[in-house]
């Protein structure tokens, strides 16, 4: 580089921003539940073919679920109840 910036080409990076996952909407990004669920995803579910298929399906539908929950507090509350119901089983699998 000769210090002459007139001859430099700058490349713009496209940064793709993903919507939050439905679980982040329900619990918050830094919650204990999210930490546990991510550990389950990465270390248990992600190690099986069925688990990977479920994870793929989850990410395909996540933007639609998030949009629906943003418009419907009852749905958000019902999703939390469902997830709260399976959290004890997930905790058992993780421990």
mmCIF file with all atom_site columns, C-alpha atoms in Angstrom:
data_model
loop_
_atom_site.group_PDB
_atom_site.id
_atom_site.type_symbol
_atom_site.label_atom_id
_atom_site.label_alt_id
_atom_site.label_comp_id
_atom_site.label_asym_id
_atom_site.label_entity_id
_atom_site.label_seq_id
_atom_site.pdbx_PDB_ins_code
_atom_site.Cartn_x
_atom_site.Cartn_y
_atom_site.Cartn_z
_atom_site.occupancy
_atom_site.B_iso_or_equiv
_atom_site.pdbx_formal_charge
_atom_site.auth_seq_id
_atom_site.auth_comp_id
_atom_site.auth_asym_id
_atom_site.auth_atom_id
_atom_site.pdbx_PDB_model_num
ATOM 1  C CA . UNK A 1 1  ? 0.000   0.000   0.000  1.00 0.00 ? 1  UNK A CA 1
ATOM 2  C CA . UNK A 1 2  ? 1.321   3.374   -0.908 1.00 0.00 ? 2  UNK A CA 1
ATOM 3  C CA . UNK A 1 3  ? -1.053  5.250   1.416  1.00 0.00 ? 3  UNK A CA 1
ATOM 4  C CA . UNK A 1 4  ? -3.040  6.599   -1.523 1.00 0.00 ? 4  UNK A CA 1
ATOM 5  C CA . UNK A 1 5  ? -6.658  5.705   -0.751 1.00 0.00 ? 5  UNK A CA 1
ATOM 6  C CA . UNK A 1 6  ? -7.934  7.006   -4.080 1.00 0.00 ? 6  UNK A CA 1
ATOM 7  C CA . UNK A 1 7  ? -6.902  3.742   -5.704 1.00 0.00 ? 7  UNK A CA 1
ATOM 8  C CA . UNK A 1 8  ? -8.419  1.368   -3.171 1.00 0.00 ? 8  UNK A CA 1
ATOM 9  C CA . UNK A 1 9  ? -11.566 -0.562  -3.924 1.00 0.00 ? 9  UNK A CA 1
ATOM 10 C CA . UNK A 1 10 ? -13.912 -1.167  -1.042 1.00 0.00 ? 10 UNK A CA 1
ATOM 11 C CA . UNK A 1 11 ? -16.159 -4.202  -0.909 1.00 0.00 ? 11 UNK A CA 1
ATOM 12 C CA . UNK A 1 12 ? -19.478 -3.904  0.844  1.00 0.00 ? 12 UNK A CA 1
ATOM 13 C CA . UNK A 1 13 ? -20.397 -6.869  2.969  1.00 0.00 ? 13 UNK A CA 1
ATOM 14 C CA . UNK A 1 14 ? -23.957 -8.043  3.010  1.00 0.00 ? 14 UNK A CA 1
ATOM 15 C CA . UNK A 1 15 ? -24.928 -8.993  6.528  1.00 0.00 ? 15 UNK A CA 1
ATOM 16 C CA . UNK A 1 16 ? -27.991 -11.164 6.774  1.00 0.00 ? 16 UNK A CA 1
ATOM 17 C CA . UNK A 1 17 ? -29.943 -10.628 9.947  1.00 0.00 ? 17 UNK A CA 1
ATOM 18 C CA . UNK A 1 18 ? -32.046 -13.532 11.104 1.00 0.00 ? 18 UNK A CA 1
ATOM 19 C CA . UNK A 1 19 ? -35.206 -13.061 13.116 1.00 0.00 ? 19 UNK A CA 1
ATOM 20 C CA . UNK A 1 20 ? -35.076 -14.238 16.714 1.00 0.00 ? 20 UNK A CA 1
ATOM 21 C CA . UNK A 1 21 ? -36.113 -17.816 17.296 1.00 0.00 ? 21 UNK A CA 1
ATOM 22 C CA . UNK A 1 22 ? -39.506 -18.435 18.903 1.00 0.00 ? 22 UNK A CA 1
ATOM 23 C CA . UNK A 1 23 ? -37.833 -19.612 22.103 1.00 0.00 ? 23 UNK A CA 1
ATOM 24 C CA . UNK A 1 24 ? -35.987 -16.300 22.420 1.00 0.00 ? 24 UNK A CA 1
ATOM 25 C CA . UNK A 1 25 ? -39.331 -14.517 22.120 1.00 0.00 ? 25 UNK A CA 1
ATOM 26 C CA . UNK A 1 26 ? -40.778 -16.685 24.897 1.00 0.00 ? 26 UNK A CA 1
ATOM 27 C CA . UNK A 1 27 ? -37.831 -16.756 27.325 1.00 0.00 ? 27 UNK A CA 1
ATOM 28 C CA . UNK A 1 28 ? -35.376 -14.055 26.281 1.00 0.00 ? 28 UNK A CA 1
ATOM 29 C CA . UNK A 1 29 ? -31.999 -14.581 24.642 1.00 0.00 ? 29 UNK A CA 1
ATOM 30 C CA . UNK A 1 30 ? -29.921 -14.866 27.820 1.00 0.00 ? 30 UNK A CA 1
ATOM 31 C CA . UNK A 1 31 ? -32.255 -17.038 29.889 1.00 0.00 ? 31 UNK A CA 1
ATOM 32 C CA . UNK A 1 32 ? -31.386 -20.322 31.583 1.00 0.00 ? 32 UNK A CA 1
ATOM 33 C CA . UNK A 1 33 ? -34.022 -22.046 29.445 1.00 0.00 ? 33 UNK A CA 1
ATOM 34 C CA . UNK A 1 34 ? -32.422 -20.882 26.192 1.00 0.00 ? 34 UNK A CA 1
ATOM 35 C CA . UNK A 1 35 ? -28.998 -22.029 27.377 1.00 0.00 ? 35 UNK A CA 1
ATOM 36 C CA . UNK A 1 36 ? -30.416 -25.449 28.246 1.00 0.00 ? 36 UNK A CA 1
ATOM 37 C CA . UNK A 1 37 ? -32.356 -25.774 24.987 1.00 0.00 ? 37 UNK A CA 1
ATOM 38 C CA . UNK A 1 38 ? -29.329 -24.790 22.897 1.00 0.00 ? 38 UNK A CA 1
ATOM 39 C CA . UNK A 1 39 ? -27.212 -27.342 24.739 1.00 0.00 ? 39 UNK A CA 1
ATOM 40 C CA . UNK A 1 40 ? -29.880 -29.970 24.057 1.00 0.00 ? 40 UNK A CA 1
ATOM 41 C CA . UNK A 1 41 ? -29.998 -28.986 20.376 1.00 0.00 ? 41 UNK A CA 1
ATOM 42 C CA . UNK A 1 42 ? -26.231 -29.067 19.913 1.00 0.00 ? 42 UNK A CA 1
ATOM 43 C CA . UNK A 1 43 ? -25.272 -32.037 22.074 1.00 0.00 ? 43 UNK A CA 1
ATOM 44 C CA . UNK A 1 44 ? -28.229 -34.386 22.013 1.00 0.00 ? 44 UNK A CA 1
ATOM 45 C CA . UNK A 1 45 ? -30.757 -33.706 19.244 1.00 0.00 ? 45 UNK A CA 1
ATOM 46 C CA . UNK A 1 46 ? -28.124 -32.671 16.704 1.00 0.00 ? 46 UNK A CA 1
ATOM 47 C CA . UNK A 1 47 ? -26.332 -35.994 17.060 1.00 0.00 ? 47 UNK A CA 1
ATOM 48 C CA . UNK A 1 48 ? -29.175 -38.058 15.591 1.00 0.00 ? 48 UNK A CA 1
ATOM 49 C CA . UNK A 1 49 ? -30.728 -38.089 12.150 1.00 0.00 ? 49 UNK A CA 1
ATOM 50 C CA . UNK A 1 50 ? -34.220 -37.566 13.576 1.00 0.00 ? 50 UNK A CA 1
ATOM 51 C CA . UNK A 1 51 ? -32.959 -34.718 15.762 1.00 0.00 ? 51 UNK A CA 1
ATOM 52 C CA . UNK A 1 52 ? -31.278 -32.990 12.823 1.00 0.00 ? 52 UNK A CA 1
ATOM 53 C CA . UNK A 1 53 ? -34.496 -33.302 10.807 1.00 0.00 ? 53 UNK A CA 1
ATOM 54 C CA . UNK A 1 54 ? -36.448 -31.740 13.663 1.00 0.00 ? 54 UNK A CA 1
ATOM 55 C CA . UNK A 1 55 ? -33.923 -28.903 13.964 1.00 0.00 ? 55 UNK A CA 1
ATOM 56 C CA . UNK A 1 56 ? -34.148 -28.227 10.229 1.00 0.00 ? 56 UNK A CA 1
ATOM 57 C CA . UNK A 1 57 ? -37.953 -28.137 10.394 1.00 0.00 ? 57 UNK A CA 1
ATOM 58 C CA . UNK A 1 58 ? -37.814 -25.843 13.419 1.00 0.00 ? 58 UNK A CA 1
ATOM 59 C CA . UNK A 1 59 ? -35.615 -23.327 11.580 1.00 0.00 ? 59 UNK A CA 1
ATOM 60 C CA . UNK A 1 60 ? -37.806 -23.477 8.470  1.00 0.00 ? 60 UNK A CA 1
ATOM 61 C CA . UNK A 1 61 ? -40.917 -22.593 10.465 1.00 0.00 ? 61 UNK A CA 1
ATOM 62 C CA . UNK A 1 62 ? -39.333 -20.229 13.018 1.00 0.00 ? 62 UNK A CA 1
ATOM 63 C CA . UNK A 1 63 ? -39.883 -16.961 11.109 1.00 0.00 ? 63 UNK A CA 1
ATOM 64 C CA . UNK A 1 64 ? -43.592 -17.742 10.741 1.00 0.00 ? 64 UNK A CA 1
ATOM 65 C CA . UNK A 1 65 ? -43.954 -18.741 14.385 1.00 0.00 ? 65 UNK A CA 1
ATOM 66 C CA . UNK A 1 66 ? -42.193 -15.552 15.514 1.00 0.00 ? 66 UNK A CA 1
ATOM 67 C CA . UNK A 1 67 ? -44.439 -13.405 13.309 1.00 0.00 ? 67 UNK A CA 1
ATOM 68 C CA . UNK A 1 68 ? -47.546 -15.127 14.656 1.00 0.00 ? 68 UNK A CA 1
ATOM 69 C CA . UNK A 1 69 ? -46.433 -14.717 18.280 1.00 0.00 ? 69 UNK A CA 1
ATOM 70 C CA . UNK A 1 70 ? -45.638 -11.033 17.767 1.00 0.00 ? 70 UNK A CA 1
ATOM 71 C CA . UNK A 1 71 ? -49.258 -10.514 16.722 1.00 0.00 ? 71 UNK A CA 1
ATOM 72 C CA . UNK A 1 72 ? -50.857 -12.833 19.286 1.00 0.00 ? 72 UNK A CA 1
ATOM 73 C CA . UNK A 1 73 ? -49.990 -12.759 22.995 1.00 0.00 ? 73 UNK A CA 1
ATOM 74 C CA . UNK A 1 74 ? -52.292 -15.731 23.651 1.00 0.00 ? 74 UNK A CA 1
ATOM 75 C CA . UNK A 1 75 ? -50.304 -17.859 21.199 1.00 0.00 ? 75 UNK A CA 1
ATOM 76 C CA . UNK A 1 76 ? -47.070 -16.722 22.844 1.00 0.00 ? 76 UNK A CA 1
ATOM 77 C CA . UNK A 1 77 ? -48.436 -17.723 26.250 1.00 0.00 ? 77 UNK A CA 1
ATOM 78 C CA . UNK A 1 78 ? -49.610 -21.101 24.935 1.00 0.00 ? 78 UNK A CA 1
ATOM 79 C CA . UNK A 1 79 ? -46.204 -21.772 23.351 1.00 0.00 ? 79 UNK A CA 1
ATOM 80 C CA . UNK A 1 80 ? -44.550 -21.036 26.698 1.00 0.00 ? 80 UNK A CA 1
ATOM 81 C CA . UNK A 1 81 ? -46.891 -23.470 28.466 1.00 0.00 ? 81 UNK A CA 1
ATOM 82 C CA . UNK A 1 82 ? -46.051 -26.214 25.955 1.00 0.00 ? 82 UNK A CA 1
ATOM 83 C CA . UNK A 1 83 ? -42.309 -25.657 26.246 1.00 0.00 ? 83 UNK A CA 1
ATOM 84 C CA . UNK A 1 84 ? -42.486 -25.378 30.041 1.00 0.00 ? 84 UNK A CA 1
ATOM 85 C CA . UNK A 1 85 ? -44.217 -28.764 29.988 1.00 0.00 ? 85 UNK A CA 1
ATOM 86 C CA . UNK A 1 86 ? -41.325 -30.496 28.216 1.00 0.00 ? 86 UNK A CA 1
ATOM 87 C CA . UNK A 1 87 ? -38.485 -28.686 30.016 1.00 0.00 ? 87 UNK A CA 1
ATOM 88 C CA . UNK A 1 88 ? -38.303 -31.263 32.863 1.00 0.00 ? 88 UNK A CA 1
ATOM 89 C CA . UNK A 1 89 ? -37.728 -34.054 30.321 1.00 0.00 ? 89 UNK A CA 1
ATOM 90 C CA . UNK A 1 90 ? -35.060 -32.009 28.556 1.00 0.00 ? 90 UNK A CA 1
ATOM 91 C CA . UNK A 1 91 ? -33.334 -31.255 31.867 1.00 0.00 ? 91 UNK A CA 1
ATOM 92 C CA . UNK A 1 92 ? -33.303 -34.984 32.642 1.00 0.00 ? 92 UNK A CA 1
ATOM 93 C CA . UNK A 1 93 ? -31.746 -35.795 29.247 1.00 0.00 ? 93 UNK A CA 1
ATOM 94 C CA . UNK A 1 94 ? -29.095 -33.103 29.652 1.00 0.00 ? 94 UNK A CA 1
ATOM 95 C CA . UNK A 1 95 ? -28.068 -34.068 33.219 1.00 0.00 ? 95 UNK A CA 1
#
